[in-house]
């Protein structure tokens, strides 16, 4: 995912900043979604809660970042495993913790 000899800056961002970055990248034509289809229910929660939506591939994409790229990652804790069902209840979503981080990649020259 990350190139050799790079510096990665990871910072926590609030949901509004995540939505703003996604909108900015979408408008510029640079946005690439890296959704994992095995997390469809979580993606649906993200869409409903934050309005972030995009094409979901048939299989998880291989991600390869280069100098200057950034990736927004949504982490979720508190959602139970979906066993025998396909979506979360409103109560489960309300109790879950959603966090966003921005990862920026910078390659080092001469190393």
mmCIF file of N, CA and C in Angstrom:
data_model
loop_
_atom_site.group_PDB
_atom_site.id
_atom_site.type_symbol
_atom_site.label_atom_id
_atom_site.label_comp_id
_atom_site.label_asym_id
_atom_site.label_seq_id
_atom_site.Cartn_x
_atom_site.Cartn_y
_atom_site.Cartn_z
ATOM 1 N N UNK A 1 0.822 -1.186 0.000
ATOM 2 C CA UNK A 1 0.000 0.000 0.000
ATOM 3 C C UNK A 1 0.869 1.255 0.000
ATOM 4 N N UNK A 2 1.889 1.296 0.850
ATOM 5 C CA UNK A 2 2.751 2.467 0.920
ATOM 6 C C UNK A 2 4.037 2.220 0.139
ATOM 7 N N UNK A 3 4.588 3.263 -0.488
ATOM 8 C CA UNK A 3 5.843 3.087 -1.235
ATOM 9 C C UNK A 3 7.023 2.891 -0.278
ATOM 10 N N UNK A 4 8.110 2.338 -0.806
ATOM 11 C CA UNK A 4 9.335 2.225 -0.024
ATOM 12 C C UNK A 4 9.856 3.630 0.279
ATOM 13 N N UNK A 5 10.588 3.752 1.357
ATOM 14 C CA UNK A 5 11.254 5.012 1.721
ATOM 15 C C UNK A 5 10.296 6.202 1.702
ATOM 16 N N UNK A 6 9.340 6.155 2.587
ATOM 17 C CA UNK A 6 8.371 7.249 2.633
ATOM 18 C C UNK A 6 8.125 7.682 4.071
ATOM 19 N N UNK A 7 7.549 8.856 4.175
ATOM 20 C CA UNK A 7 7.075 9.376 5.442
ATOM 21 C C UNK A 7 5.561 9.401 5.348
ATOM 22 N N UNK A 8 4.922 8.917 6.400
ATOM 23 C CA UNK A 8 3.465 8.902 6.444
ATOM 24 C C UNK A 8 3.032 9.783 7.599
ATOM 25 N N UNK A 9 2.198 10.740 7.290
ATOM 26 C CA UNK A 9 1.649 11.602 8.334
ATOM 27 C C UNK A 9 0.188 11.210 8.506
ATOM 28 N N UNK A 10 -0.126 10.789 9.708
ATOM 29 C CA UNK A 10 -1.487 10.357 10.031
ATOM 30 C C UNK A 10 -2.056 11.324 11.052
ATOM 31 N N UNK A 11 -3.241 11.847 10.747
ATOM 32 C CA UNK A 11 -3.867 12.731 11.722
ATOM 33 C C UNK A 11 -5.359 12.456 11.801
ATOM 34 N N UNK A 12 -5.866 12.571 13.007
ATOM 35 C CA UNK A 12 -7.290 12.396 13.231
ATOM 36 C C UNK A 12 -8.007 13.635 12.707
ATOM 37 N N UNK A 13 -9.103 13.422 12.009
ATOM 38 C CA UNK A 13 -9.908 14.534 11.504
ATOM 39 C C UNK A 13 -11.354 14.299 11.916
ATOM 40 N N UNK A 14 -12.118 15.381 11.991
ATOM 41 C CA UNK A 14 -13.523 15.217 12.350
ATOM 42 C C UNK A 14 -14.324 14.814 11.102
ATOM 43 N N UNK A 15 -15.516 14.288 11.302
ATOM 44 C CA UNK A 15 -16.318 13.830 10.161
ATOM 45 C C UNK A 15 -16.579 14.921 9.122
ATOM 46 N N UNK A 16 -16.775 16.155 9.578
ATOM 47 C CA UNK A 16 -17.032 17.246 8.633
ATOM 48 C C UNK A 16 -15.837 17.476 7.724
ATOM 49 N N UNK A 17 -14.624 17.379 8.276
ATOM 50 C CA UNK A 17 -13.410 17.533 7.476
ATOM 51 C C UNK A 17 -13.292 16.380 6.483
ATOM 52 N N UNK A 18 -13.611 15.166 6.921
ATOM 53 C CA UNK A 18 -13.555 14.012 6.017
ATOM 54 C C UNK A 18 -14.497 14.217 4.838
ATOM 55 N N UNK A 19 -15.712 14.641 5.116
ATOM 56 C CA UNK A 19 -16.693 14.889 4.046
ATOM 57 C C UNK A 19 -16.190 15.987 3.126
ATOM 58 N N UNK A 20 -15.608 17.044 3.688
ATOM 59 C CA UNK A 20 -15.086 18.148 2.893
ATOM 60 C C UNK A 20 -13.961 17.681 1.969
ATOM 61 N N UNK A 21 -13.050 16.875 2.490
ATOM 62 C CA UNK A 21 -11.938 16.364 1.668
ATOM 63 C C UNK A 21 -12.471 15.475 0.549
ATOM 64 N N UNK A 22 -13.405 14.593 0.881
ATOM 65 C CA UNK A 22 -13.984 13.718 -0.149
ATOM 66 C C UNK A 22 -14.661 14.556 -1.227
ATOM 67 N N UNK A 23 -15.439 15.556 -0.826
ATOM 68 C CA UNK A 23 -16.107 16.426 -1.809
ATOM 69 C C UNK A 23 -15.097 17.161 -2.685
ATOM 70 N N UNK A 24 -14.041 17.682 -2.063
ATOM 71 C CA UNK A 24 -12.995 18.406 -2.803
ATOM 72 C C UNK A 24 -12.326 17.495 -3.833
ATOM 73 N N UNK A 25 -11.976 16.294 -3.417
ATOM 74 C CA UNK A 25 -11.311 15.354 -4.327
ATOM 75 C C UNK A 25 -12.260 14.880 -5.426
ATOM 76 N N UNK A 26 -13.537 14.696 -5.096
ATOM 77 C CA UNK A 26 -14.521 14.288 -6.103
ATOM 78 C C UNK A 26 -14.653 15.363 -7.176
ATOM 79 N N UNK A 27 -14.766 16.622 -6.745
ATOM 80 C CA UNK A 27 -14.923 17.735 -7.685
ATOM 81 C C UNK A 27 -13.702 17.891 -8.591
ATOM 82 N N UNK A 28 -12.519 17.580 -8.048
ATOM 83 C CA UNK A 28 -11.290 17.715 -8.840
ATOM 84 C C UNK A 28 -11.074 16.541 -9.792
ATOM 85 N N UNK A 29 -11.840 15.473 -9.600
ATOM 86 C CA UNK A 29 -11.674 14.286 -10.440
ATOM 87 C C UNK A 29 -10.569 13.354 -9.958
ATOM 88 N N UNK A 30 -10.002 13.632 -8.788
ATOM 89 C CA UNK A 30 -8.899 12.823 -8.267
ATOM 90 C C UNK A 30 -9.356 11.729 -7.312
ATOM 91 N N UNK A 31 -10.623 11.702 -6.948
ATOM 92 C CA UNK A 31 -11.098 10.772 -5.930
ATOM 93 C C UNK A 31 -11.122 9.343 -6.449
ATOM 94 N N UNK A 32 -10.550 8.446 -5.669
ATOM 95 C CA UNK A 32 -10.591 7.012 -5.953
ATOM 96 C C UNK A 32 -11.130 6.341 -4.699
ATOM 97 N N UNK A 33 -12.214 5.615 -4.841
ATOM 98 C CA UNK A 33 -12.789 4.910 -3.702
ATOM 99 C C UNK A 33 -12.086 3.578 -3.519
ATOM 100 N N UNK A 34 -11.861 3.206 -2.291
ATOM 101 C CA UNK A 34 -11.205 1.940 -1.957
ATOM 102 C C UNK A 34 -12.108 1.123 -1.044
ATOM 103 N N UNK A 35 -13.380 1.125 -1.328
ATOM 104 C CA UNK A 35 -14.332 0.388 -0.501
ATOM 105 C C UNK A 35 -14.096 -1.111 -0.604
ATOM 106 N N UNK A 36 -14.224 -1.787 0.526
ATOM 107 C CA UNK A 36 -14.140 -3.241 0.560
ATOM 108 C C UNK A 36 -15.571 -3.769 0.593
ATOM 109 N N UNK A 37 -16.007 -4.491 -0.438
ATOM 110 C CA UNK A 37 -17.406 -4.930 -0.490
ATOM 111 C C UNK A 37 -17.811 -5.858 0.645
ATOM 112 N N UNK A 38 -16.851 -6.460 1.325
ATOM 113 C CA UNK A 38 -17.212 -7.319 2.458
ATOM 114 C C UNK A 38 -17.699 -6.493 3.648
ATOM 115 N N UNK A 39 -17.549 -5.177 3.568
ATOM 116 C CA UNK A 39 -18.017 -4.274 4.620
ATOM 117 C C UNK A 39 -19.213 -3.453 4.142
ATOM 118 N N UNK A 40 -20.032 -4.052 3.307
ATOM 119 C CA UNK A 40 -21.155 -3.340 2.693
ATOM 120 C C UNK A 40 -22.060 -2.675 3.733
ATOM 121 N N UNK A 41 -22.402 -3.372 4.796
ATOM 122 C CA UNK A 41 -23.300 -2.792 5.804
ATOM 123 C C UNK A 41 -22.678 -1.555 6.446
ATOM 124 N N UNK A 42 -21.368 -1.582 6.694
ATOM 125 C CA UNK A 42 -20.686 -0.431 7.278
ATOM 126 C C UNK A 42 -20.634 0.723 6.282
ATOM 127 N N UNK A 43 -20.411 0.408 5.019
ATOM 128 C CA UNK A 43 -20.416 1.434 3.966
ATOM 129 C C UNK A 43 -21.788 2.086 3.888
ATOM 130 N N UNK A 44 -22.839 1.281 4.011
ATOM 131 C CA UNK A 44 -24.196 1.833 3.978
ATOM 132 C C UNK A 44 -24.440 2.760 5.175
ATOM 133 N N UNK A 45 -23.910 2.409 6.338
ATOM 134 C CA UNK A 45 -24.028 3.283 7.512
ATOM 135 C C UNK A 45 -23.298 4.599 7.244
ATOM 136 N N UNK A 46 -22.089 4.516 6.684
ATOM 137 C CA UNK A 46 -21.304 5.710 6.377
ATOM 138 C C UNK A 46 -22.073 6.615 5.415
ATOM 139 N N UNK A 47 -22.691 6.029 4.410
ATOM 140 C CA UNK A 47 -23.454 6.808 3.442
ATOM 141 C C UNK A 47 -24.636 7.499 4.126
ATOM 142 N N UNK A 48 -25.356 6.760 4.937
ATOM 143 C CA UNK A 48 -26.506 7.335 5.616
ATOM 144 C C UNK A 48 -26.137 8.385 6.648
ATOM 145 N N UNK A 49 -25.052 8.156 7.366
ATOM 146 C CA UNK A 49 -24.655 9.045 8.461
ATOM 147 C C UNK A 49 -23.888 10.268 7.978
ATOM 148 N N UNK A 50 -23.036 10.084 6.944
ATOM 149 C CA UNK A 50 -22.148 11.171 6.521
ATOM 150 C C UNK A 50 -22.331 11.597 5.065
ATOM 151 N N UNK A 51 -23.139 10.875 4.314
ATOM 152 C CA UNK A 51 -23.371 11.236 2.918
ATOM 153 C C UNK A 51 -22.228 10.877 1.989
ATOM 154 N N UNK A 52 -21.279 10.089 2.455
ATOM 155 C CA UNK A 52 -20.163 9.660 1.610
ATOM 156 C C UNK A 52 -20.594 8.400 0.884
ATOM 157 N N UNK A 53 -20.642 8.495 -0.428
ATOM 158 C CA UNK A 53 -21.056 7.344 -1.214
ATOM 159 C C UNK A 53 -20.205 7.238 -2.470
ATOM 160 N N UNK A 54 -20.131 6.047 -2.988
ATOM 161 C CA UNK A 54 -19.362 5.817 -4.198
ATOM 162 C C UNK A 54 -19.579 4.405 -4.695
ATOM 163 N N UNK A 55 -19.004 4.119 -5.822
ATOM 164 C CA UNK A 55 -19.127 2.804 -6.440
ATOM 165 C C UNK A 55 -18.430 1.750 -5.578
ATOM 166 N N UNK A 56 -19.129 0.673 -5.286
ATOM 167 C CA UNK A 56 -18.556 -0.422 -4.502
ATOM 168 C C UNK A 56 -18.145 -1.522 -5.477
ATOM 169 N N UNK A 57 -16.859 -1.878 -5.490
ATOM 170 C CA UNK A 57 -16.387 -2.899 -6.436
ATOM 171 C C UNK A 57 -16.836 -4.297 -6.022
ATOM 172 N N UNK A 58 -16.660 -5.249 -6.937
ATOM 173 C CA UNK A 58 -17.020 -6.639 -6.643
ATOM 174 C C UNK A 58 -16.035 -7.293 -5.685
ATOM 175 N N UNK A 59 -14.784 -6.821 -5.698
ATOM 176 C CA UNK A 59 -13.797 -7.343 -4.754
ATOM 177 C C UNK A 59 -12.966 -6.176 -4.237
ATOM 178 N N UNK A 60 -12.337 -6.393 -3.098
ATOM 179 C CA UNK A 60 -11.541 -5.331 -2.480
ATOM 180 C C UNK A 60 -10.400 -4.937 -3.412
ATOM 181 N N UNK A 61 -10.209 -3.648 -3.622
ATOM 182 C CA UNK A 61 -9.140 -3.205 -4.518
ATOM 183 C C UNK A 61 -7.766 -3.285 -3.851
ATOM 184 N N UNK A 62 -6.741 -3.425 -4.680
ATOM 185 C CA UNK A 62 -5.360 -3.305 -4.199
ATOM 186 C C UNK A 62 -5.026 -1.822 -4.220
ATOM 187 N N UNK A 63 -4.552 -1.307 -3.115
ATOM 188 C CA UNK A 63 -4.260 0.115 -2.996
ATOM 189 C C UNK A 63 -2.754 0.311 -3.066
ATOM 190 N N UNK A 64 -2.329 1.228 -3.917
ATOM 191 C CA UNK A 64 -0.915 1.550 -4.050
ATOM 192 C C UNK A 64 -0.779 3.068 -4.067
ATOM 193 N N UNK A 65 -0.249 3.601 -2.997
ATOM 194 C CA UNK A 65 -0.128 5.051 -2.859
ATOM 195 C C UNK A 65 1.235 5.529 -3.338
ATOM 196 N N UNK A 66 1.265 6.755 -3.854
ATOM 197 C CA UNK A 66 2.509 7.365 -4.323
ATOM 198 C C UNK A 66 2.673 8.728 -3.654
ATOM 199 N N UNK A 67 3.811 9.343 -3.883
ATOM 200 C CA UNK A 67 4.126 10.639 -3.293
ATOM 201 C C UNK A 67 2.987 11.640 -3.493
ATOM 202 N N UNK A 68 2.577 12.259 -2.393
ATOM 203 C CA UNK A 68 1.535 13.278 -2.451
ATOM 204 C C UNK A 68 0.120 12.754 -2.291
ATOM 205 N N UNK A 69 -0.054 11.442 -2.313
ATOM 206 C CA UNK A 69 -1.392 10.880 -2.138
ATOM 207 C C UNK A 69 -1.837 11.020 -0.689
ATOM 208 N N UNK A 70 -3.139 11.030 -0.525
ATOM 209 C CA UNK A 70 -3.704 10.972 0.807
ATOM 210 C C UNK A 70 -4.895 10.029 0.766
ATOM 211 N N UNK A 71 -5.141 9.422 1.896
ATOM 212 C CA UNK A 71 -6.254 8.489 1.995
ATOM 213 C C UNK A 71 -7.020 8.817 3.275
ATOM 214 N N UNK A 72 -8.329 8.774 3.171
ATOM 215 C CA UNK A 72 -9.186 8.988 4.333
ATOM 216 C C UNK A 72 -9.690 7.613 4.756
ATOM 217 N N UNK A 73 -9.494 7.298 6.029
ATOM 218 C CA UNK A 73 -9.903 6.003 6.566
ATOM 219 C C UNK A 73 -10.948 6.227 7.648
ATOM 220 N N UNK A 74 -12.050 5.497 7.539
ATOM 221 C CA UNK A 74 -13.061 5.540 8.591
ATOM 222 C C UNK A 74 -12.901 4.284 9.439
ATOM 223 N N UNK A 75 -12.716 4.490 10.715
ATOM 224 C CA UNK A 75 -12.661 3.380 11.657
ATOM 225 C C UNK A 75 -13.958 3.330 12.442
ATOM 226 N N UNK A 76 -14.395 2.119 12.759
ATOM 227 C CA UNK A 76 -15.641 1.958 13.499
ATOM 228 C C UNK A 76 -15.404 0.976 14.640
ATOM 229 N N UNK A 77 -15.865 1.348 15.803
ATOM 230 C CA UNK A 77 -15.853 0.398 16.911
ATOM 231 C C UNK A 77 -17.236 0.389 17.545
ATOM 232 N N UNK A 78 -17.600 -0.763 18.046
ATOM 233 C CA UNK A 78 -18.889 -0.875 18.712
ATOM 234 C C UNK A 78 -20.006 -1.453 17.872
ATOM 235 N N UNK A 79 -19.754 -1.707 16.598
ATOM 236 C CA UNK A 79 -20.777 -2.373 15.789
ATOM 237 C C UNK A 79 -20.582 -3.882 15.921
ATOM 238 N N UNK A 80 -21.650 -4.615 16.183
ATOM 239 C CA UNK A 80 -21.509 -6.065 16.309
ATOM 240 C C UNK A 80 -21.302 -6.725 14.952
ATOM 241 N N UNK A 81 -20.797 -7.943 14.966
ATOM 242 C CA UNK A 81 -20.699 -8.709 13.730
ATOM 243 C C UNK A 81 -22.115 -9.010 13.243
ATOM 244 N N UNK A 82 -22.281 -8.930 11.938
ATOM 245 C CA UNK A 82 -23.580 -9.258 11.362
ATOM 246 C C UNK A 82 -23.608 -10.755 11.065
ATOM 247 N N UNK A 83 -24.346 -11.474 11.857
ATOM 248 C CA UNK A 83 -24.458 -12.913 11.655
ATOM 249 C C UNK A 83 -25.919 -13.232 11.378
ATOM 250 N N UNK A 84 -26.182 -13.653 10.151
ATOM 251 C CA UNK A 84 -27.548 -13.998 9.783
ATOM 252 C C UNK A 84 -28.418 -12.816 9.405
ATOM 253 N N UNK A 85 -27.827 -11.644 9.252
ATOM 254 C CA UNK A 85 -28.567 -10.464 8.814
ATOM 255 C C UNK A 85 -27.633 -9.577 7.996
ATOM 256 N N UNK A 86 -28.190 -8.529 7.375
ATOM 257 C CA UNK A 86 -27.405 -7.747 6.418
ATOM 258 C C UNK A 86 -27.304 -6.263 6.734
ATOM 259 N N UNK A 87 -27.881 -5.820 7.842
ATOM 260 C CA UNK A 87 -27.781 -4.400 8.170
ATOM 261 C C UNK A 87 -27.836 -4.206 9.683
ATOM 262 N N UNK A 88 -27.374 -3.017 10.104
ATOM 263 C CA UNK A 88 -27.360 -2.672 11.513
ATOM 264 C C UNK A 88 -28.661 -1.980 11.901
ATOM 265 N N UNK A 89 -29.012 -2.089 13.173
ATOM 266 C CA UNK A 89 -30.202 -1.399 13.662
ATOM 267 C C UNK A 89 -29.837 0.048 13.993
ATOM 268 N N UNK A 90 -30.818 0.936 14.028
ATOM 269 C CA UNK A 90 -30.541 2.322 14.430
ATOM 270 C C UNK A 90 -29.890 2.418 15.808
ATOM 271 N N UNK A 91 -30.284 1.577 16.740
ATOM 272 C CA UNK A 91 -29.677 1.597 18.080
ATOM 273 C C UNK A 91 -28.210 1.195 18.024
ATOM 274 N N UNK A 92 -27.870 0.193 17.220
ATOM 275 C CA UNK A 92 -26.477 -0.233 17.080
ATOM 276 C C UNK A 92 -25.629 0.888 16.489
ATOM 277 N N UNK A 93 -26.170 1.554 15.478
ATOM 278 C CA UNK A 93 -25.450 2.666 14.833
ATOM 279 C C UNK A 93 -25.250 3.809 15.828
ATOM 280 N N UNK A 94 -26.282 4.112 16.617
ATOM 281 C CA UNK A 94 -26.199 5.213 17.581
ATOM 282 C C UNK A 94 -25.144 4.951 18.652
ATOM 283 N N UNK A 95 -24.924 3.703 18.995
ATOM 284 C CA UNK A 95 -23.956 3.362 20.040
ATOM 285 C C UNK A 95 -22.524 3.200 19.521
ATOM 286 N N UNK A 96 -22.347 3.130 18.223
ATOM 287 C CA UNK A 96 -21.023 2.902 17.639
ATOM 288 C C UNK A 96 -20.210 4.192 17.620
ATOM 289 N N UNK A 97 -18.900 4.028 17.624
ATOM 290 C CA UNK A 97 -17.978 5.160 17.542
ATOM 291 C C UNK A 97 -17.332 5.161 16.158
ATOM 292 N N UNK A 98 -17.482 6.267 15.436
ATOM 293 C CA UNK A 98 -16.908 6.427 14.106
ATOM 294 C C UNK A 98 -15.777 7.440 14.190
ATOM 295 N N UNK A 99 -14.616 7.076 13.684
ATOM 296 C CA UNK A 99 -13.478 7.992 13.668
ATOM 297 C C UNK A 99 -12.926 8.064 12.257
ATOM 298 N N UNK A 100 -12.374 9.217 11.919
ATOM 299 C CA UNK A 100 -11.769 9.409 10.610
ATOM 300 C C UNK A 100 -10.319 9.821 10.784
ATOM 301 N N UNK A 101 -9.462 9.290 9.936
ATOM 302 C CA UNK A 101 -8.063 9.704 9.900
ATOM 303 C C UNK A 101 -7.669 9.990 8.458
ATOM 304 N N UNK A 102 -6.768 10.933 8.317
ATOM 305 C CA UNK A 102 -6.188 11.271 7.016
ATOM 306 C C UNK A 102 -4.731 10.817 7.049
ATOM 307 N N UNK A 103 -4.336 10.043 6.056
ATOM 308 C CA UNK A 103 -2.970 9.558 5.919
ATOM 309 C C UNK A 103 -2.378 10.223 4.679
ATOM 310 N N UNK A 104 -1.277 10.951 4.839
ATOM 311 C CA UNK A 104 -0.599 11.616 3.724
ATOM 312 C C UNK A 104 0.751 10.945 3.512
ATOM 313 N N UNK A 105 1.110 10.711 2.254
ATOM 314 C CA UNK A 105 2.326 9.969 1.914
ATOM 315 C C UNK A 105 3.319 10.891 1.195
ATOM 316 N N UNK A 106 4.544 10.870 1.670
ATOM 317 C CA UNK A 106 5.604 11.645 1.045
ATOM 318 C C UNK A 106 6.818 10.728 0.882
ATOM 319 N N UNK A 107 7.285 10.567 -0.342
ATOM 320 C CA UNK A 107 8.467 9.720 -0.559
ATOM 321 C C UNK A 107 9.729 10.520 -0.291
ATOM 322 N N UNK A 108 10.744 9.808 0.161
ATOM 323 C CA UNK A 108 12.031 10.414 0.460
ATOM 324 C C UNK A 108 12.945 10.231 -0.747
ATOM 325 N N UNK A 109 13.548 11.279 -1.208
ATOM 326 C CA UNK A 109 14.465 11.156 -2.348
ATOM 327 C C UNK A 109 15.857 10.848 -1.846
ATOM 328 N N UNK A 110 16.598 10.110 -2.648
ATOM 329 C CA UNK A 110 17.988 9.826 -2.345
ATOM 330 C C UNK A 110 18.215 8.777 -1.274
ATOM 331 N N UNK A 111 17.165 8.010 -0.950
ATOM 332 C CA UNK A 111 17.358 6.955 0.049
ATOM 333 C C UNK A 111 17.094 5.605 -0.540
#
